[in-house]
Each structure stands twice: as C-alpha cells, then as structure tokens.
C-alpha positions as semicolon CSV with decimal commas, in nm:
position;residue;x (nm);y (nm);z (nm)
1;M;19,435;6,912;14,435
2;K;19,647;6,595;14,430
3;D;19,356;6,390;14,285
4;H;19,310;6,652;14,015
5;F;19,682;6,648;13,946
6;D;19,694;6,265;13,936
7;H;19,402;6,266;13,691
8;F;19,584;6,524;13,478
9;L;19,900;6,313;13,469
10;A;19,706;5,993;13,398
11;S;19,520;6,148;13,104
12;R;19,843;6,296;12,972
13;H;20,017;5,960;13,008
14;S;19,721;5,789;12,841
15;R;19,744;6,017;12,537
16;K;20,117;5,954;12,505
17;N;20,069;5,576;12,511
18;G;19,788;5,561;12,258
19;G;19,505;5,577;12,509
20;C;19,634;5,298;12,735
21;S;19,668;5,385;13,098
22;N;19,731;5,101;13,338
23;S;19,650;5,296;13,656
24;S;19,696;5,616;13,845
25;N;19,993;5,439;14,001
26;S;20,209;5,532;13,703
27;S;20,111;5,897;13,738
28;T;20,194;5,890;14,108
29;L;20,533;5,740;14,030
30;R;20,592;5,998;13,761
31;Y;20,494;6,281;14,001
32;S;20,718;6,151;14,278
33;S;21,016;6,133;14,043
34;M;20,978;6,497;13,938
35;S;21,205;6,761;14,080
36;K;21,057;7,023;14,313
37;K;21,084;7,281;14,034
38;Q;20,889;7,059;13,795
39;K;20,619;6,990;14,055
40;N;20,581;7,361;14,123
41;R;20,552;7,433;13,751
42;V;20,287;7,164;13,697
43;T;20,078;7,244;14,006
44;G;20,109;7,619;13,959
45;V;20,222;7,661;14,320
46;E;20,511;7,896;14,357
47;K;20,715;7,868;14,674
48;P;20,867;8,184;14,818
49;L;21,240;8,216;14,778
50;D;21,445;8,121;15,081
51;R;21,685;8,412;15,061
52;I;21,834;8,373;15,407
53;S;21,968;8,027;15,324
54;Q;22,148;8,178;15,025
55;L;22,363;8,396;15,253
56;P;22,726;8,297;15,311
57;E;22,779;8,043;15,589
58;A;22,988;8,283;15,799
59;L;22,703;8,535;15,801
60;L;22,447;8,268;15,895
61;V;22,667;8,161;16,187
62;Q;22,698;8,524;16,294
63;I;22,318;8,558;16,289
64;L;22,277;8,237;16,491
65;S;22,529;8,368;16,744
66;L;22,291;8,655;16,822
67;L;22,011;8,418;16,924
68;P;21,964;8,237;17,254
69;T;22,159;7,913;17,214
70;K;21,846;7,697;17,233
71;D;21,703;7,879;16,929
72;A;22,032;7,860;16,741
73;V;22,045;7,483;16,792
74;A;21,678;7,449;16,691
75;S;21,767;7,599;16,352
76;C;21,926;7,266;16,257
77;V;21,584;7,139;16,145
78;L;21,538;7,410;15,881
79;S;21,729;7,231;15,607
80;Q;22,033;7,016;15,541
81;R;22,246;7,329;15,502
82;W;22,149;7,453;15,850
83;R;22,202;7,117;16,021
84;Y;22,545;7,185;16,168
85;L;22,574;7,564;16,148
86;W;22,506;7,602;16,521
87;N;22,826;7,408;16,598
88;S;23,024;7,714;16,487
89;I;22,854;7,985;16,694
90;D;23,087;8,195;16,908
91;S;22,833;8,339;17,151
92;F;22,640;8,129;17,399
93;L;22,333;8,235;17,590
94;F;22,205;7,952;17,807
95;V;21,878;8,032;17,986
96;G;21,770;7,781;18,250
97;S;21,411;7,903;18,255
98;N;21,371;7,775;17,897
99;F;21,380;7,419;18,034
100;K;21,126;7,252;18,261
101;K;21,381;7,028;18,433
102;A;21,734;7,097;18,551
103;E;21,848;6,767;18,398
104;N;21,732;6,880;18,053
105;F;21,915;7,210;18,089
106;I;22,235;7,035;18,203
107;S;22,218;6,785;17,916
108;F;22,158;7,064;17,666
109;V;22,455;7,274;17,781
110;D;22,680;6,966;17,789
111;H;22,569;6,866;17,438
112;V;22,623;7,213;17,290
113;L;22,967;7,258;17,442
114;M;23,074;6,907;17,342
115;H;22,984;6,977;16,978
116;S;23,117;7,332;16,959
117;T;23,385;7,380;16,695
118;C;23,449;7,748;16,761
119;P;23,810;7,808;16,873
120;K;23,736;8,144;17,039
121;I;23,425;8,245;17,231
122;K;23,304;8,604;17,231
123;K;23,022;8,566;17,482
124;F;22,928;8,305;17,742
125;H;22,613;8,391;17,938
126;L;22,467;8,143;18,183
127;H;22,131;8,228;18,340
128;L;22,062;7,970;18,609
129;D;21,735;7,890;18,777
130;Y;21,847;7,570;18,947
131;T;22,050;7,656;19,256
132;S;21,945;7,368;19,481
133;D;22,099;7,094;19,268
134;L;22,411;6,969;19,450
135;N;22,567;6,828;19,132
136;F;22,534;7,159;18,958
137;E;22,842;7,336;19,097
138;W;23,102;7,110;18,936
139;R;22,918;7,135;18,604
140;I;22,922;7,515;18,618
141;S;23,293;7,498;18,694
142;R;23,346;7,269;18,394
143;W;23,143;7,498;18,165
144;I;23,339;7,805;18,277
145;S;23,666;7,616;18,221
146;F;23,548;7,536;17,869
147;A;23,485;7,906;17,805
148;V;23,820;8,011;17,954
149;E;24,006;7,752;17,744
150;R;23,848;7,910;17,438
151;K;23,963;8,258;17,542
152;V;23,617;8,391;17,622
153;E;23,582;8,770;17,604
154;D;23,257;8,819;17,797
155;V;23,122;8,599;18,080
156;V;22,794;8,655;18,263
157;L;22,661;8,429;18,539
158;C;22,328;8,502;18,698
C-alpha cells in the first residue's frame, strides 16, 4: 500500500513540476509532513473515532479509579492526554498476585503512592501474596499511613 501511495505521490509531484521527479524521496518527505487527517484522506483509511478520550478529564479519572491500579497506570501509554491521568485516581486496588516478584510489587506501590496527587482517598485495597518478606511490614505500615493521611474512607487488607 505504501509503495502504491509513494508512486501516486511521485507521479502527482512529477505532473506539478513539468514531468520532473527527482526521486520517491520527495514523495516520502511530502507524505511524512502531512497531517494524520490528510494521510487518512489520501490513503482512504478511516480511523475509528476515539470517543472515550473526548470525555472530560474528571470522568476519565473516575473511570480509571474503578480499575485495578496496575491497569489504571498502564493507561498512560494510550496517548499524551492519558499520560498522567492515573496520578489523580482516588481509589487504589493493589493486587500482589499481578506481580511475579515481591520486589516488583513493592516498587509499583511505592511509585504509585509517591506520584499520587489526589488529596482524599475513597478506597485503599491491598491484596498481599508475600507474607514471608521481613521488610514488608514497615512498608505496609507506611502505605496505610499514606492512606490515613489522605483521609481514606475504605481500607481492605487481605
């Protein structure tokens, strides 16, 4: 498809310049400088509308707050707009079984709480699978303190 498109642009460019076309390089440059809308129009490919990204930020944060925290954080790769939305979630569901190693789980929880900008927490659920780690108790205490400082409404530890 791209070769066909490059050929199309080259022939179009050639006609504009009196039949002189220096290479397909110019058509590639022209294609790369087009906006996404222009590319879609030329190639005939129509992308589906991303309606969820058009929702107000507060609603997107509310939706992310309903997800397990790992999934909410993963949403940051969807687009530039979604990059930091997870920082504002007010409900946290940390599930240890979603991580292969206790160290990864600990780092993840620390990272999320360190970057949280929400002043008040509605829900803080911590599902632990790592009970033999001796360094784990003080971390749990620190995480609970974080939630209490933010006036948490609902805490679950299991």
